[in-house]
JSON list of C-alpha atoms in Angstrom, two decimals:
[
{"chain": "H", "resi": 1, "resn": "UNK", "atom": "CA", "xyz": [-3.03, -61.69, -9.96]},
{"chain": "H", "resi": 2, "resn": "UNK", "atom": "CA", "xyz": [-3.24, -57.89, -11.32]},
{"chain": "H", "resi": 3, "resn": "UNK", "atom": "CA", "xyz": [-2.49, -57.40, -14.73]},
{"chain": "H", "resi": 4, "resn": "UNK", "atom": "CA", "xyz": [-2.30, -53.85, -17.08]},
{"chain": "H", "resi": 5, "resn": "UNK", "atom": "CA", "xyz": [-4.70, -55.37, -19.22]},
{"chain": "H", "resi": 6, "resn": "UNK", "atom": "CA", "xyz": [-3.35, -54.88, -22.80]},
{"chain": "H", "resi": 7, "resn": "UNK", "atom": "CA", "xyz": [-2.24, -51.59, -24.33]},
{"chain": "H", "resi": 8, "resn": "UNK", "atom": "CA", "xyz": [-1.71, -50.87, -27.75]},
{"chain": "H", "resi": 9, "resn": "UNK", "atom": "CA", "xyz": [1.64, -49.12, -28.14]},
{"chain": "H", "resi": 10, "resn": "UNK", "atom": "CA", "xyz": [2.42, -46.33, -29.97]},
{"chain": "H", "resi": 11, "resn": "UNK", "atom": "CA", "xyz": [4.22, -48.31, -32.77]},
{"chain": "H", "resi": 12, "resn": "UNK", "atom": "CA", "xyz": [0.77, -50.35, -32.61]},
{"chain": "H", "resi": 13, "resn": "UNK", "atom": "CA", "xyz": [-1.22, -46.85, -32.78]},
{"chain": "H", "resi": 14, "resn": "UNK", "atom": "CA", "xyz": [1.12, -45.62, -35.64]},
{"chain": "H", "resi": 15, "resn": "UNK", "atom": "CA", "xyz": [0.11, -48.84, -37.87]},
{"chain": "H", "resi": 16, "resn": "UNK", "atom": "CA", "xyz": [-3.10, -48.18, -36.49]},
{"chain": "H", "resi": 17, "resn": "UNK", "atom": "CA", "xyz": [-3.51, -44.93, -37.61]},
{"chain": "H", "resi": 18, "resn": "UNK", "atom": "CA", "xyz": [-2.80, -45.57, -41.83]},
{"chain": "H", "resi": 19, "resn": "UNK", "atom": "CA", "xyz": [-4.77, -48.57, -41.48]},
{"chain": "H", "resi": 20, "resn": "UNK", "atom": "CA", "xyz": [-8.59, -48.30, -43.56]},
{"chain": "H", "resi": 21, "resn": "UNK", "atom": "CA", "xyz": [-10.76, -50.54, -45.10]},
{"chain": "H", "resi": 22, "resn": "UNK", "atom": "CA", "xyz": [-9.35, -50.48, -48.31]},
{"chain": "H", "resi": 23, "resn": "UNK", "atom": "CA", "xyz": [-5.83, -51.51, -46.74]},
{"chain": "H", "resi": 24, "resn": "UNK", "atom": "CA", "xyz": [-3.33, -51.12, -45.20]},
{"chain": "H", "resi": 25, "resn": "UNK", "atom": "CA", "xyz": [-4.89, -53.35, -42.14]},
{"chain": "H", "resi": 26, "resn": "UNK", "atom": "CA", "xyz": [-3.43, -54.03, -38.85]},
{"chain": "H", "resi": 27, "resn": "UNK", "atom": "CA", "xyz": [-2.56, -57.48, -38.85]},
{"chain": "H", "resi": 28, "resn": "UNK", "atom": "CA", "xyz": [-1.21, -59.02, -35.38]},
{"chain": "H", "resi": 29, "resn": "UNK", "atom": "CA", "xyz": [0.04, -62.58, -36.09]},
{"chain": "H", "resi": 30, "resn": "UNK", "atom": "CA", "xyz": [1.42, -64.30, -33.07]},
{"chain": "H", "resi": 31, "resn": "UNK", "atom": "CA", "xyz": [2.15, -63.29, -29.61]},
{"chain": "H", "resi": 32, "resn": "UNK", "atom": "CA", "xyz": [5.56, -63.74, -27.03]},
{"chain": "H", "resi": 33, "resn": "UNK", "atom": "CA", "xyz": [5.62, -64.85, -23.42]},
{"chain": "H", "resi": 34, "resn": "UNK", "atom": "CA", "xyz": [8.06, -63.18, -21.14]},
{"chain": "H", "resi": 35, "resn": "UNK", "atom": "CA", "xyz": [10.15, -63.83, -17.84]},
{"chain": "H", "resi": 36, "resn": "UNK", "atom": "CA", "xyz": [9.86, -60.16, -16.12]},
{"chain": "H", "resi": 37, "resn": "UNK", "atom": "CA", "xyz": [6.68, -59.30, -13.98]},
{"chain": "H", "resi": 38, "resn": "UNK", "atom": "CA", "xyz": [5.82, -56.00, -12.11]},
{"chain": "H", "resi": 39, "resn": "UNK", "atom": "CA", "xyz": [8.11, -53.31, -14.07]},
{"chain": "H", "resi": 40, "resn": "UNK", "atom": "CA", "xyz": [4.97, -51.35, -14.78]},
{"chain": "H", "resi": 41, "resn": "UNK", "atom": "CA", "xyz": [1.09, -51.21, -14.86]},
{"chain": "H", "resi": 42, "resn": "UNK", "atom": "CA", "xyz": [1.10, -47.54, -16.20]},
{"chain": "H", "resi": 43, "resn": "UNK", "atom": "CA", "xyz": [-0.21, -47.54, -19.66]},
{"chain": "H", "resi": 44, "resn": "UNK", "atom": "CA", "xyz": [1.67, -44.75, -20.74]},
{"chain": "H", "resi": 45, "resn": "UNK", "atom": "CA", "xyz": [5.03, -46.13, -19.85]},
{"chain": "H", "resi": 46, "resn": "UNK", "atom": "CA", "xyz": [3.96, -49.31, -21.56]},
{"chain": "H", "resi": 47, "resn": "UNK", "atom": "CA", "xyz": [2.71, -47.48, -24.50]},
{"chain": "H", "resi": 48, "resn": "UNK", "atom": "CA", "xyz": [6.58, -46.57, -25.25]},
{"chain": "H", "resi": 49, "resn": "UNK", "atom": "CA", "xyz": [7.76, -50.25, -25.37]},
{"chain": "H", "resi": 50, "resn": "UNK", "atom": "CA", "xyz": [9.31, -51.60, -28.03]},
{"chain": "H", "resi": 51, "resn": "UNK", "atom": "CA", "xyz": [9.37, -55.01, -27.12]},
{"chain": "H", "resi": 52, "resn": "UNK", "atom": "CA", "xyz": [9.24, -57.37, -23.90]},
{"chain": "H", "resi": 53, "resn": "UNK", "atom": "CA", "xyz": [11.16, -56.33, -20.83]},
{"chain": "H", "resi": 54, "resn": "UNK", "atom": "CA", "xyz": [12.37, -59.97, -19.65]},
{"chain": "H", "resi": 55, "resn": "UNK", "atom": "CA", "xyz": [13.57, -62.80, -21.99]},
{"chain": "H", "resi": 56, "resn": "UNK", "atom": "CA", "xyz": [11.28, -64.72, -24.38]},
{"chain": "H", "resi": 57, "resn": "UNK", "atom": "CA", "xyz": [9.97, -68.17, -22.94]},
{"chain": "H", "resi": 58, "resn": "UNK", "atom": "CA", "xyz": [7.89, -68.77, -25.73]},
{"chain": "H", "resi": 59, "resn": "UNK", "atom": "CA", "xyz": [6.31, -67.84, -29.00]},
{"chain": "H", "resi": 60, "resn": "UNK", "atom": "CA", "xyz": [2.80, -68.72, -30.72]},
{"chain": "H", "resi": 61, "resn": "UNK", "atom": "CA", "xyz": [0.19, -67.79, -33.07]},
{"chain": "H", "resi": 62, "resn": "UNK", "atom": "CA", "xyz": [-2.95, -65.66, -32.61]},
{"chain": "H", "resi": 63, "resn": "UNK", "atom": "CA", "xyz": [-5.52, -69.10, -32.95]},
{"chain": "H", "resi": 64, "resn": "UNK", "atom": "CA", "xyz": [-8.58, -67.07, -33.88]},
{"chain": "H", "resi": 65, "resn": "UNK", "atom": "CA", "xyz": [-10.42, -63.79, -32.55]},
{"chain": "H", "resi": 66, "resn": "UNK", "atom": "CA", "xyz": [-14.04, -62.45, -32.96]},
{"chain": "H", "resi": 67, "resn": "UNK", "atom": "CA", "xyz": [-15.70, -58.93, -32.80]},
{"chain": "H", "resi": 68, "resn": "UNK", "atom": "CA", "xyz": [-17.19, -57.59, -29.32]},
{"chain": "H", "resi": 69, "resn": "UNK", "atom": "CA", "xyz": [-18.47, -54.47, -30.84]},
{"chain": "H", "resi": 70, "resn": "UNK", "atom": "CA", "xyz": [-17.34, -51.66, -33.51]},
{"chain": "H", "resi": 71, "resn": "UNK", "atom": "CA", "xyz": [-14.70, -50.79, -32.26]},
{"chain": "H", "resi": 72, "resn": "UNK", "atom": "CA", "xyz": [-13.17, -53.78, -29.97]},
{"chain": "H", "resi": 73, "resn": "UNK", "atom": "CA", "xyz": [-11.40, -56.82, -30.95]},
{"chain": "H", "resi": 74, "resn": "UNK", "atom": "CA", "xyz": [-10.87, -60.34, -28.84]},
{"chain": "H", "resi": 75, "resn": "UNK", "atom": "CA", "xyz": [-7.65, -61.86, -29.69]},
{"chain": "H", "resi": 76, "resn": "UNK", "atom": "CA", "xyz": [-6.99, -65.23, -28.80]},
{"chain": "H", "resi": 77, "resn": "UNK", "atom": "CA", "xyz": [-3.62, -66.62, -27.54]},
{"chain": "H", "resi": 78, "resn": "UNK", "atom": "CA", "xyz": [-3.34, -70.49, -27.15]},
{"chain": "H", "resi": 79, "resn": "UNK", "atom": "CA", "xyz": [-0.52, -72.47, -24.67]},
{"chain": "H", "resi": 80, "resn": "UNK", "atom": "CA", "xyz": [-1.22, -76.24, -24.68]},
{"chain": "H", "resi": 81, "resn": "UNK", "atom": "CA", "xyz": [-0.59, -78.92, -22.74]},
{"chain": "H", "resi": 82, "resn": "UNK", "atom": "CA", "xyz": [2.80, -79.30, -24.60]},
{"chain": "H", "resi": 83, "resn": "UNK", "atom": "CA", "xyz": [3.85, -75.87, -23.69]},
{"chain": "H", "resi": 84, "resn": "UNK", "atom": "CA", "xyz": [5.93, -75.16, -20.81]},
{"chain": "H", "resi": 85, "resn": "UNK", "atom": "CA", "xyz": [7.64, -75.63, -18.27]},
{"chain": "H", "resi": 86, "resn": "UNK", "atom": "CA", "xyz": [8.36, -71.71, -16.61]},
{"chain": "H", "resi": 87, "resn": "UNK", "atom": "CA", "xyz": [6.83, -68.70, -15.23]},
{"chain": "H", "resi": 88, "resn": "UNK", "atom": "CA", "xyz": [6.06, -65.33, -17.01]},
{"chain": "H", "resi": 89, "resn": "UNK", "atom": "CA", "xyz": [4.86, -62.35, -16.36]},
{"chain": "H", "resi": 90, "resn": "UNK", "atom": "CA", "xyz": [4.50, -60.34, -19.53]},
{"chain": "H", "resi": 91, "resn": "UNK", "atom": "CA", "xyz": [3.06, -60.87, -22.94]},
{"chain": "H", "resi": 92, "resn": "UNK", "atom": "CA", "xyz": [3.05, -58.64, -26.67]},
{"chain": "H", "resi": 93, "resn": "UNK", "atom": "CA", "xyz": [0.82, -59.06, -29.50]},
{"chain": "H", "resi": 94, "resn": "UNK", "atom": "CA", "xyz": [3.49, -59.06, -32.34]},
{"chain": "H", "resi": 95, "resn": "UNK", "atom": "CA", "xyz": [2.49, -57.68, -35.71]},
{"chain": "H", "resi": 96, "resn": "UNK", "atom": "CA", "xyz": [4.02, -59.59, -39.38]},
{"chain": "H", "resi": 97, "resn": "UNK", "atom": "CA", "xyz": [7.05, -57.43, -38.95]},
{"chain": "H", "resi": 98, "resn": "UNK", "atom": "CA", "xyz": [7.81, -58.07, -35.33]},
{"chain": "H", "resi": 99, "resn": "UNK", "atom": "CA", "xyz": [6.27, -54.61, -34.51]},
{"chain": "H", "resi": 100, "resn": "UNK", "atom": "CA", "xyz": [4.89, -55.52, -30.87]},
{"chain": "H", "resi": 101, "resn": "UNK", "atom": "CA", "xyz": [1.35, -54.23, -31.36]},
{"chain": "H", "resi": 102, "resn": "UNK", "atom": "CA", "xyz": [0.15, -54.41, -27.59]},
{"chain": "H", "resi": 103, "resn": "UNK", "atom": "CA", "xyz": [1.55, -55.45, -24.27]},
{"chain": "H", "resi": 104, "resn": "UNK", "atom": "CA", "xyz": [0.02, -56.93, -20.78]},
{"chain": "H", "resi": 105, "resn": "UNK", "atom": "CA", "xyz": [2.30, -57.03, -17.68]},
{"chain": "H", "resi": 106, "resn": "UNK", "atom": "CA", "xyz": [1.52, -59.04, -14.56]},
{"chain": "H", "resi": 107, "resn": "UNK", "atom": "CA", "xyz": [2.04, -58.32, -10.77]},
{"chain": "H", "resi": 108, "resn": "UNK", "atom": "CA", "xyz": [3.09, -61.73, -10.59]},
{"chain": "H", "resi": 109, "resn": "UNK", "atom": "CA", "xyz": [4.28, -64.53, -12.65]},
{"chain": "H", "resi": 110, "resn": "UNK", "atom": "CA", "xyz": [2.00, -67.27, -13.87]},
{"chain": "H", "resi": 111, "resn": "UNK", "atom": "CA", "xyz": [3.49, -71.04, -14.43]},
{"chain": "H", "resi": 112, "resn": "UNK", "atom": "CA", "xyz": [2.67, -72.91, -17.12]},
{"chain": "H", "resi": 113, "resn": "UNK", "atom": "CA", "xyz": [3.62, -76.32, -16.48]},
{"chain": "H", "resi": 114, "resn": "UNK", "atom": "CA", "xyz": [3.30, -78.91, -19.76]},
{"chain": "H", "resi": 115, "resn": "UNK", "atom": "CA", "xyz": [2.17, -82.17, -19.14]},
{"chain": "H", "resi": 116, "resn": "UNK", "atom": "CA", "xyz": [4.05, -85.47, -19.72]},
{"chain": "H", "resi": 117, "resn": "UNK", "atom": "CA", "xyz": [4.18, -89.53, -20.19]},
{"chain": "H", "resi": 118, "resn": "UNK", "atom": "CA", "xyz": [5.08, -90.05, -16.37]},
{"chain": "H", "resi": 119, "resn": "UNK", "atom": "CA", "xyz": [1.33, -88.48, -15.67]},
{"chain": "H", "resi": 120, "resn": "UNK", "atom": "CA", "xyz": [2.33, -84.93, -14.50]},
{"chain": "H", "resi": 121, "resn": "UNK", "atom": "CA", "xyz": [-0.82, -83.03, -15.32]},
{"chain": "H", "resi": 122, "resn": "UNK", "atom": "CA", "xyz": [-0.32, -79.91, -17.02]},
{"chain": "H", "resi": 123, "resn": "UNK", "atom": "CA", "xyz": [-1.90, -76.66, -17.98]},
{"chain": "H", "resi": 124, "resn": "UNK", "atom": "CA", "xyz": [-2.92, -74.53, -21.00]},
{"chain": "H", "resi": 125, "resn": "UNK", "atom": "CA", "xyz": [-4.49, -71.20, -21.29]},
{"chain": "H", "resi": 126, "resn": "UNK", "atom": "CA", "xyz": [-5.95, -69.74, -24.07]},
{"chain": "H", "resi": 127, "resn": "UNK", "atom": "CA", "xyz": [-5.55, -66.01, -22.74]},
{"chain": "H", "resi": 128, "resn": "UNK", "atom": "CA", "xyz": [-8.03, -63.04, -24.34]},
{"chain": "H", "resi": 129, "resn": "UNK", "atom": "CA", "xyz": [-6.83, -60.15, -25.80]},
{"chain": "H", "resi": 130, "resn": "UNK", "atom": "CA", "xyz": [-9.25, -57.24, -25.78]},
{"chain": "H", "resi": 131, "resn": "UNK", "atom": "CA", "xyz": [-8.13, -54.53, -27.74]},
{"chain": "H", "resi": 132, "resn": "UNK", "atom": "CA", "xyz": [-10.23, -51.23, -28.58]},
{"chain": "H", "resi": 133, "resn": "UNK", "atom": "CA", "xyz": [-9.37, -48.96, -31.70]},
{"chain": "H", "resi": 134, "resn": "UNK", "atom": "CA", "xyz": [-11.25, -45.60, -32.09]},
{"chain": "H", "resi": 135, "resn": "UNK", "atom": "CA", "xyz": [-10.65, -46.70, -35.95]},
{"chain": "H", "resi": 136, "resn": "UNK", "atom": "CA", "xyz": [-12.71, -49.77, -35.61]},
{"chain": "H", "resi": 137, "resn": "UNK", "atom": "CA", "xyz": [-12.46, -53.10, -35.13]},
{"chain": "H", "resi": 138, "resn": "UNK", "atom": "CA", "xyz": [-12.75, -53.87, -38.91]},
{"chain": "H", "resi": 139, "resn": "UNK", "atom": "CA", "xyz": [-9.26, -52.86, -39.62]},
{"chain": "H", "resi": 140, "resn": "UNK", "atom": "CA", "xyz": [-7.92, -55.47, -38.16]},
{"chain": "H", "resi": 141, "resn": "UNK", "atom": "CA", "xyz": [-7.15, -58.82, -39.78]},
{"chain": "H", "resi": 142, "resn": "UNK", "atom": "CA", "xyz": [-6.77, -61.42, -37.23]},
{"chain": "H", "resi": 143, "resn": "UNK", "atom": "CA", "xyz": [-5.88, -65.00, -37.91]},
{"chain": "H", "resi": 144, "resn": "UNK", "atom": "CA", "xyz": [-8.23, -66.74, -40.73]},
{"chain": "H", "resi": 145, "resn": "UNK", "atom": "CA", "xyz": [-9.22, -69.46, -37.56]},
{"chain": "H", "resi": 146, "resn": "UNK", "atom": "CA", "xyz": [-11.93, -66.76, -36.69]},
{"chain": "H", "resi": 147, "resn": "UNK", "atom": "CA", "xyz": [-14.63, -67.64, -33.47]},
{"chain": "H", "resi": 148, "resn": "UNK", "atom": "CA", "xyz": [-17.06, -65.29, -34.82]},
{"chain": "H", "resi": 149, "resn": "UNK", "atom": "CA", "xyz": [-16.64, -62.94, -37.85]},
{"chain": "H", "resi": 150, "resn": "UNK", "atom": "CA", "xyz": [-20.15, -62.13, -38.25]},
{"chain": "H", "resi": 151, "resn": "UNK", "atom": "CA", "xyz": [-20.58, -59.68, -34.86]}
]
């Protein structure tokens, strides 16, 4: 299953772009699931979105992140075994305002089934979320549940 990997938009660039080490920092919080698939793998179309094409099937929060180098960030995004049951096919990276920060399309929906007492085994994915800022990976305050802070 193809994906657009994740692209910042430019409401995420324009936070981006103020942001320093001194603060204002970007701060993505929790991240959306959506029903549409397939409207577009072109990052510059997806760039311009404001939010999710489809309807919302769920909601989380970012569970914890770590530094891949100086200027890229992985993002983690968490669906348990209590999550579900439906497809999706898009996700955003939602900032403390509800600013959608980034956004990853699929060429096809994924299930996510949740699991329950009558022994119907479920899934969870705990989807990655690389994101790369010519501003640095620093500026960016990701959940306090951190993997690795010290990269």
């Amino acid at each position: 299953m193809a994906n657009s990997g994740f692209v910042i938009t430019d409401k995420g660039l324009a936070v981006a772009s103020v942001a320093n080490a001194g603060g204002p920092l970007i701060n993505p919080v929790r991240f959306k699931v959506g029903y549409d698939v397939n409207y577009s793998l072109d990052p510059e179309e997806l760039r311009q979105r404001e939010a999710l094409n489809g309807p919302v099937l769920y909601q989380g929060y970012l569970e914890g992140y770590s530094r891949v180098d100086e200027d890229t960030i992985m993002l983690i995004l968490p669906m348990n075994y209590t999550v579900g049951n439906f497809a999706f096919g898009e996700v955003g990276i939602y900032l403390e305002d509800d600013t959608l920060f980034a956004i990853c399309v699929f060429t096809d929906r994924i299930e996510k089934i949740r699991s329950n007492d009558q022994s119907q085994t479920g899934n969870s994915y705990n989807m990655r979320a690389f994101l790369k800022l010519a501003q640095g990976a620093a500026l960016i305050q990701a959940p306090t549940s951190s993997l690795d802070t010290a990269n």
